[in-house]
Tab-separated table of C-alpha atoms and ligand atoms in Angstrom:
chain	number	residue	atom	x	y	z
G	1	UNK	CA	135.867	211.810	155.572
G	2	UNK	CA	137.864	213.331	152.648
G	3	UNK	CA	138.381	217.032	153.876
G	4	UNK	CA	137.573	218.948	151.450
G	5	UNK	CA	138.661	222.635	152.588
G	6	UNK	CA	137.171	225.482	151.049
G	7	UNK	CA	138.748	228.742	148.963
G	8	UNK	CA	135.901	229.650	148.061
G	9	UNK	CA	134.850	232.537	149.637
G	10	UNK	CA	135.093	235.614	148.526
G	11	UNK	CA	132.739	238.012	150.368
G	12	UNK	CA	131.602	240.007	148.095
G	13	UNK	CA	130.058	236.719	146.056
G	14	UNK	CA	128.683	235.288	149.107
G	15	UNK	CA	126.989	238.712	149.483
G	16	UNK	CA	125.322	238.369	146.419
G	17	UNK	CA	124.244	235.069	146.023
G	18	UNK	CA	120.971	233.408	148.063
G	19	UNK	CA	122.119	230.848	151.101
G	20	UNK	CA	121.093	227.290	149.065
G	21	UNK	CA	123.015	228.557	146.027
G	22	UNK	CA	125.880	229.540	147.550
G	23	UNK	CA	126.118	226.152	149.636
G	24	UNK	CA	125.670	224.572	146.052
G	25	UNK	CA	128.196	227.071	144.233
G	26	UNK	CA	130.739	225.852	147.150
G	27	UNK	CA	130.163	221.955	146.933
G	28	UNK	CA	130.913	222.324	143.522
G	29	UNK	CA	134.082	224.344	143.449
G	30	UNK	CA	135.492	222.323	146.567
G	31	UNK	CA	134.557	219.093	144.322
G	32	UNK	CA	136.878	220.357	141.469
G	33	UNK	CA	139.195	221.340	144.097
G	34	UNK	CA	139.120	218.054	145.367
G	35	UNK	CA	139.396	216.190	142.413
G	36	UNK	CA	142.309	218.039	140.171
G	37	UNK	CA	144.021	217.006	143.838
G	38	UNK	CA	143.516	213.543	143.424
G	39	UNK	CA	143.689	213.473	139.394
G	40	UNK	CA	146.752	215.040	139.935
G	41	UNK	CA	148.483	211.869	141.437
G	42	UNK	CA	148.586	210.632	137.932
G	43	UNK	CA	151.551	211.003	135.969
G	44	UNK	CA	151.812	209.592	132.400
G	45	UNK	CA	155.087	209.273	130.923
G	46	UNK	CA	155.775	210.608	127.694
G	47	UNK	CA	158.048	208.370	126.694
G	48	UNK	CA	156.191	206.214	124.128
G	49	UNK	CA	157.466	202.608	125.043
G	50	UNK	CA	155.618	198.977	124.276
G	51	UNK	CA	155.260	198.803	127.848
G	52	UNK	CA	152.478	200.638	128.672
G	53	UNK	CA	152.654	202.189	132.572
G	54	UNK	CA	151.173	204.892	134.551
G	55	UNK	CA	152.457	205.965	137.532
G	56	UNK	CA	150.850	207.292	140.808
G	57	UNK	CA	151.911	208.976	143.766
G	58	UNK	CA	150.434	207.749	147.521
G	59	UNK	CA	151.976	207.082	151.037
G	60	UNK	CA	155.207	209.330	149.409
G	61	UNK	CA	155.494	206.599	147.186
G	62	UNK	CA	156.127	206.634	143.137
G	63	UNK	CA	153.648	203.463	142.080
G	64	UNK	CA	154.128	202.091	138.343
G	65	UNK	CA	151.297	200.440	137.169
G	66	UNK	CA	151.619	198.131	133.992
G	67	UNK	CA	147.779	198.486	132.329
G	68	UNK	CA	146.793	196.140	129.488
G	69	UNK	CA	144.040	197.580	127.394
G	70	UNK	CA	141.536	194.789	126.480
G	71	UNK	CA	139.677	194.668	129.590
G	72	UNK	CA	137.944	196.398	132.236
G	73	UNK	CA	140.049	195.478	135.012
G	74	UNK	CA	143.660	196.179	133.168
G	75	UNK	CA	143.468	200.005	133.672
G	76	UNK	CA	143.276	202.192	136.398
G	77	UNK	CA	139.875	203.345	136.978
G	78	UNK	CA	139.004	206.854	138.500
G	79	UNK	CA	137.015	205.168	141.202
G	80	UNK	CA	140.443	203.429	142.387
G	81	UNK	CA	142.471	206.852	142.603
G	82	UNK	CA	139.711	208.298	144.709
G	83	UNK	CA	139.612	205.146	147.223
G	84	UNK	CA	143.966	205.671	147.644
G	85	UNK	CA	143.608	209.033	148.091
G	86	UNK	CA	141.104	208.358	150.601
G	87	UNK	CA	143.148	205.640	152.495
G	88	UNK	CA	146.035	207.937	152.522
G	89	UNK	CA	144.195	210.906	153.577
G	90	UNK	CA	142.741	209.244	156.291
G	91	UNK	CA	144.893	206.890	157.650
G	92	UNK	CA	144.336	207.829	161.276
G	93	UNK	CA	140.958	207.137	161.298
G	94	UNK	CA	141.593	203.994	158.730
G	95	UNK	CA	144.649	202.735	159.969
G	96	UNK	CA	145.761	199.905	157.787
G	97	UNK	CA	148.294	198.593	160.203
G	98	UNK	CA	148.328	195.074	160.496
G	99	UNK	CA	144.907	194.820	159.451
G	100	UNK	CA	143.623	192.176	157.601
G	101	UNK	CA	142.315	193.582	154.059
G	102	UNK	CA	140.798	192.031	151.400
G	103	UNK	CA	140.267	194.067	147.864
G	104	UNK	CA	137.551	192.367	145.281
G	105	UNK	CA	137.716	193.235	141.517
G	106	UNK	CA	141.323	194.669	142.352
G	107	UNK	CA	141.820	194.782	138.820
G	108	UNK	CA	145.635	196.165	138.187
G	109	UNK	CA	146.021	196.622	141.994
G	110	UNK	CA	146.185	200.380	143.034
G	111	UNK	CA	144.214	200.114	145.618
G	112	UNK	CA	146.091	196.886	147.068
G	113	UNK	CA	149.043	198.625	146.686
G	114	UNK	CA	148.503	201.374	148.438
G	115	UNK	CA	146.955	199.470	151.500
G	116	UNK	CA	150.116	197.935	151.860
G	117	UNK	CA	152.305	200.446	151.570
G	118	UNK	CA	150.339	201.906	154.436
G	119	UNK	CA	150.994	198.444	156.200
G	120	UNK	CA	148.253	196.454	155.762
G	121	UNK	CA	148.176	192.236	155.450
G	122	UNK	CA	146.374	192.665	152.115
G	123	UNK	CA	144.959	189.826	149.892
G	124	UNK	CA	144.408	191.623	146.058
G	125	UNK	CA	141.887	189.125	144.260
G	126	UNK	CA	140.244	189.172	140.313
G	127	UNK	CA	139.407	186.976	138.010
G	128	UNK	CA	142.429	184.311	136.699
G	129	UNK	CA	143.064	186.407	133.793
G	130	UNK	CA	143.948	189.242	135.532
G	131	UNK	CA	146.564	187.430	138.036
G	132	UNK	CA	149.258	187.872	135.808
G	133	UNK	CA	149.080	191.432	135.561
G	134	UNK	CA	148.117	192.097	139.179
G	135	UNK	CA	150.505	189.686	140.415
G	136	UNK	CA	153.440	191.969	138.413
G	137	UNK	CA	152.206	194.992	139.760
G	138	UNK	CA	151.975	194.265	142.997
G	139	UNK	CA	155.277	192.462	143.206
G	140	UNK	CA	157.220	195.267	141.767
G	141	UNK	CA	155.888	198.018	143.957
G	142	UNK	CA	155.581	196.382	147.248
G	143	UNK	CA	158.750	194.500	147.414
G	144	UNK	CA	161.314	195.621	150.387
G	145	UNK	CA	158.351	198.505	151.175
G	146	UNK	CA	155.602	196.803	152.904
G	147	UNK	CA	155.237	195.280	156.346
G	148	UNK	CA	153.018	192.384	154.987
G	149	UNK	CA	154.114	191.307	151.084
G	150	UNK	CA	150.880	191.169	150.162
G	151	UNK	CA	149.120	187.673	148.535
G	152	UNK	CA	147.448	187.893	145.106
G	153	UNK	CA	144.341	185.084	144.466
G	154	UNK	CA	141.744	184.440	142.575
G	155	UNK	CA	138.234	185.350	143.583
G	156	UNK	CA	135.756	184.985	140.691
G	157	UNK	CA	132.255	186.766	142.697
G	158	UNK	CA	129.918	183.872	143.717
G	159	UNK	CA	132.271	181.037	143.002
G	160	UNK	CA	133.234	177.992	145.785
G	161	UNK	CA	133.586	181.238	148.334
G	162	UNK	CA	132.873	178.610	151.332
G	163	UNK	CA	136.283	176.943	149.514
G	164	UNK	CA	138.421	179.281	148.620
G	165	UNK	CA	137.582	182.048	151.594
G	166	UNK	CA	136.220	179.720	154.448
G	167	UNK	CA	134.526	181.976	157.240
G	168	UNK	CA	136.085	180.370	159.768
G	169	UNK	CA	139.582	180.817	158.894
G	170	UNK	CA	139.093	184.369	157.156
G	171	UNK	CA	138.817	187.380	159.480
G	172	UNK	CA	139.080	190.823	157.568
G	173	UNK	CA	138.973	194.243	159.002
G	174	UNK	CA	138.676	195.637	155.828
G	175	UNK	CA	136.656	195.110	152.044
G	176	UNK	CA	137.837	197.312	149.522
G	177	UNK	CA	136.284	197.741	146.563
G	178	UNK	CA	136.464	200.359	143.124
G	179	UNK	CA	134.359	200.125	140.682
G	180	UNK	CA	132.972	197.005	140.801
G	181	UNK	CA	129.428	197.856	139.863
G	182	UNK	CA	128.729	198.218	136.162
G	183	UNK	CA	126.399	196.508	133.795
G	184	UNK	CA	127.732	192.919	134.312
G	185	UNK	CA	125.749	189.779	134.929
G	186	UNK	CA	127.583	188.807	138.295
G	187	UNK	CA	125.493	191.874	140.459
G	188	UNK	CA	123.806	189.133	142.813
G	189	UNK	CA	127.199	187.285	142.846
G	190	UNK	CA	128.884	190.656	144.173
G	191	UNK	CA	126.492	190.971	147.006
G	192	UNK	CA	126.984	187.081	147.858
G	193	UNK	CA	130.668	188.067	147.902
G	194	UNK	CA	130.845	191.154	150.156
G	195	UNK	CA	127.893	189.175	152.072
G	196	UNK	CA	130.328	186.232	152.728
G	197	UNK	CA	133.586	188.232	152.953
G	198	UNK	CA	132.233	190.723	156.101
G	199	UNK	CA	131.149	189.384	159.621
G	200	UNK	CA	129.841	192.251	161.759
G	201	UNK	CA	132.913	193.955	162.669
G	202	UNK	CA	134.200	194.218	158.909
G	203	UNK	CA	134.392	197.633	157.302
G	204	UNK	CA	133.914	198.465	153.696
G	205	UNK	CA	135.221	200.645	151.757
G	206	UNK	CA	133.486	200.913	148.651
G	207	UNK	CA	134.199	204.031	145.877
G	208	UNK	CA	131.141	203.391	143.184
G	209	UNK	CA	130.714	205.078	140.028
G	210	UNK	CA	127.018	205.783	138.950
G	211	UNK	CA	126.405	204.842	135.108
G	212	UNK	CA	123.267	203.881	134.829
G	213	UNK	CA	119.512	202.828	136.534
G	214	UNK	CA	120.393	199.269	137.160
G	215	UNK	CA	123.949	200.638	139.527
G	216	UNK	CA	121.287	202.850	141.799
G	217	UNK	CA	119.100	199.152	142.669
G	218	UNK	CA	122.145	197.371	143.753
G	219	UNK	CA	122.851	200.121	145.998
G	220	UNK	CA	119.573	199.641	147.648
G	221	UNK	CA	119.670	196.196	147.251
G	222	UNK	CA	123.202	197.001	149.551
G	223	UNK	CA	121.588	198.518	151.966
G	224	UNK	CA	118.976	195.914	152.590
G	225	UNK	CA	122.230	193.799	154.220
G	226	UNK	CA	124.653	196.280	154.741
G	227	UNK	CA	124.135	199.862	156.703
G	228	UNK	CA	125.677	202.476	154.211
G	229	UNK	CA	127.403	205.586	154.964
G	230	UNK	CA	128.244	208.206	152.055
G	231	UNK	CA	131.506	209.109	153.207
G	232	UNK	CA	132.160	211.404	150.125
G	233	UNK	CA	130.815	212.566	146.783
G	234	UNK	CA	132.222	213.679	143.867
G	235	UNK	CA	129.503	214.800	140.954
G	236	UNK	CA	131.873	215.739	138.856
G	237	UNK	CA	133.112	212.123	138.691
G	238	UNK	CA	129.885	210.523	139.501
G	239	UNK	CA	131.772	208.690	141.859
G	240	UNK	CA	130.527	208.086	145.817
G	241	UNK	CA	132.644	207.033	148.355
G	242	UNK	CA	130.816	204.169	150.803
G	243	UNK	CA	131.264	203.307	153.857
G	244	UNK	CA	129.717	199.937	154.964
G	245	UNK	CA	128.964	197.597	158.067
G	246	UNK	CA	126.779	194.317	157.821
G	247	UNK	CA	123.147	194.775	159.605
G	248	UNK	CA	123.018	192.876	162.546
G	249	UNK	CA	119.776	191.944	162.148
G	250	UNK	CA	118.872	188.175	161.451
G	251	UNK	CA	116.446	189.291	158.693
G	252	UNK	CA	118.541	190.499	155.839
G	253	UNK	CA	119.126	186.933	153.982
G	254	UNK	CA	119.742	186.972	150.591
G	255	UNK	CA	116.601	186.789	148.575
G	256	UNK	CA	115.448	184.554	146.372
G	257	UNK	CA	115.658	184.301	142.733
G	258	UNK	CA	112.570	186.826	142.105
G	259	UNK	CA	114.147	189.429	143.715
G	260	UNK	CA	117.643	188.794	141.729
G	261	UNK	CA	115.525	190.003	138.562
G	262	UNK	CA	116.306	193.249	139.335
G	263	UNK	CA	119.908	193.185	138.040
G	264	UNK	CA	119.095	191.233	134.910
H	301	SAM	C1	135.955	198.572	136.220
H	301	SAM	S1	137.154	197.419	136.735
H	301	SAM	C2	137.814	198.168	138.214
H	301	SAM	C3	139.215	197.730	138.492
H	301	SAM	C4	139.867	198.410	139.686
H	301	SAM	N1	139.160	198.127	140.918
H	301	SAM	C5	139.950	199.908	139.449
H	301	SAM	O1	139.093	200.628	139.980
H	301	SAM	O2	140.853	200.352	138.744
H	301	SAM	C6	136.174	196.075	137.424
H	301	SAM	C7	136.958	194.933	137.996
H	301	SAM	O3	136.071	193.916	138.434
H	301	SAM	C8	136.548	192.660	137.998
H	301	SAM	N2	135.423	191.737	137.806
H	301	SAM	C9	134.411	191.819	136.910
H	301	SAM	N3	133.598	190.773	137.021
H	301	SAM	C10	134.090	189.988	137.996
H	301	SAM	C11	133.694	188.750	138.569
H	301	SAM	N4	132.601	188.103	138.145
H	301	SAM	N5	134.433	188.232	139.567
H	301	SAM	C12	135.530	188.888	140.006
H	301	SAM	N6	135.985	190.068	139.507
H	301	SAM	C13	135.265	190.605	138.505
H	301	SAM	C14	137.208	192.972	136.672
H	301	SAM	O4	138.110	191.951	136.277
H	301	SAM	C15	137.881	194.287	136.996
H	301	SAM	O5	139.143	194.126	137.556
């Protein structure tokens, strides 16, 4: 759980205000709170260069990341910073080390990068044209400071999975996913992919930003294989922070075409 530890509470203003609204007035300072903290892990040079970087700070770690602008997965996205601070924050519970971790839609690899500088065996995948990028990013801030130099790959959602990430000889611990669920065709590709990536012991760890109607079905078309935990919410981001084991159950197959309407 991302502590979020409350100053507000002044008792004069608790006096005042009726229980629910104070609960609500709370929640939503300790989310601003919260989020400046994480924001503030964000440091943008003002140096203007033509190489255009951002850096971060997890796991006492500066982390340059190289963005290219012309597509989604070439900048950092808020749902990524929330997911590191997360993993760094609670690294106890989460312990990355040696732990087999696999990120999907890792885009310029934050997230990857920051599970294996907290020692994690991590395999950053994306689509081929974002290899390059990832590949550069990862390289230049995991080199000599991980445990595990993590692997880049390509996982395109849906495609030759039994190939490319045979069950048999892939065991993660961990998913990791940020902002992966927007208004793209590959929705019922994404759920074959987590669906294929997780046996029952694999936990993931999803951070999902609410856009629009179609994001809120594929969460409940989620759950329908997955149990899902809300680990943490932040409204003023519309971000949510997932945890998520397969069901056990035999019965959660995925549907058939009909039911894939829903995302198109
Ligand atoms: C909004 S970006 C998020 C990137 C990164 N996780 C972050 O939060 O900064 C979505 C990511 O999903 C990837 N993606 C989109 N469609 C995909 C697909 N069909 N197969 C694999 N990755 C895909 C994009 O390339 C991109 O990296």
């Amino acid at each position: 759980m991302i502590k979020k530890t409350s100053i507000y509470s002044h008792p004069l203003i608790d006096h005042l205000m009726e229980p629910e609204v104070q609960e609500e007035a709370r929640e939503d300072h300790d989310d601003k709170q919260v989020v400046s903290e994480i924001m503030a892990r964000c440091f943008i040079p003002t140096l203007v260069t033509s190489i255009s970087w951002e850096a971060f700070h997890f796991v006492g770690h500066e982390i340059r990341i190289t963005e290219a602008k012309d597509c989604y997965g070439a900048v950092v996205w808020p749902s990524a910073l929330v997911l590191c601070y997360f993993l760094e924050t609670n690294a106890k519970q989460y312990n990355m080390v040696d732990k087999n971790v696999i990120e999907i839609g890792a885009g310029t690899g934050l997230v990857s990068i920051v599970a294996s500088l907290l020692g994690a065996r991590v395999t950053a995948t994306d689509l081929p044209e974002l290899l390059g990028n990832l590949q550069y990013n990862i390289s230049c801030n995991t080199k000599m400071k991980c445990k595990h130099l993590p692997q880049v790959k390509e996982l395109s959602w849906g495609v030759a999975l039994d190939k490319n990430f045979p069950r048999a000889s892939n065991s993660f611990d961990y998913v990791l996913a940020a902002d992966v669920v927007y208004a793209h065709p590959f929705l019922e590709d994404l759920l074959l992919t987590f669906d294929h990536l997780c046996k029952e012991t694999t936990i993931v760890l999803w951070a999902m930003k609410f856009r629009l109607e179609k994001e809120n079905k594929f969460v409940d078309r989620f759950k329908e294989l997955f149990d899902l935990e809300e680990v943490s919410s932040f409204p003023s981001l519309n971000i949510k922070l997932y945890k998520a084991v397969k069901k056990k159950s035999k019965e959660c197959i995925i549907s058939s075409n009909e039911d894939m309407e829903v995302f198109r």
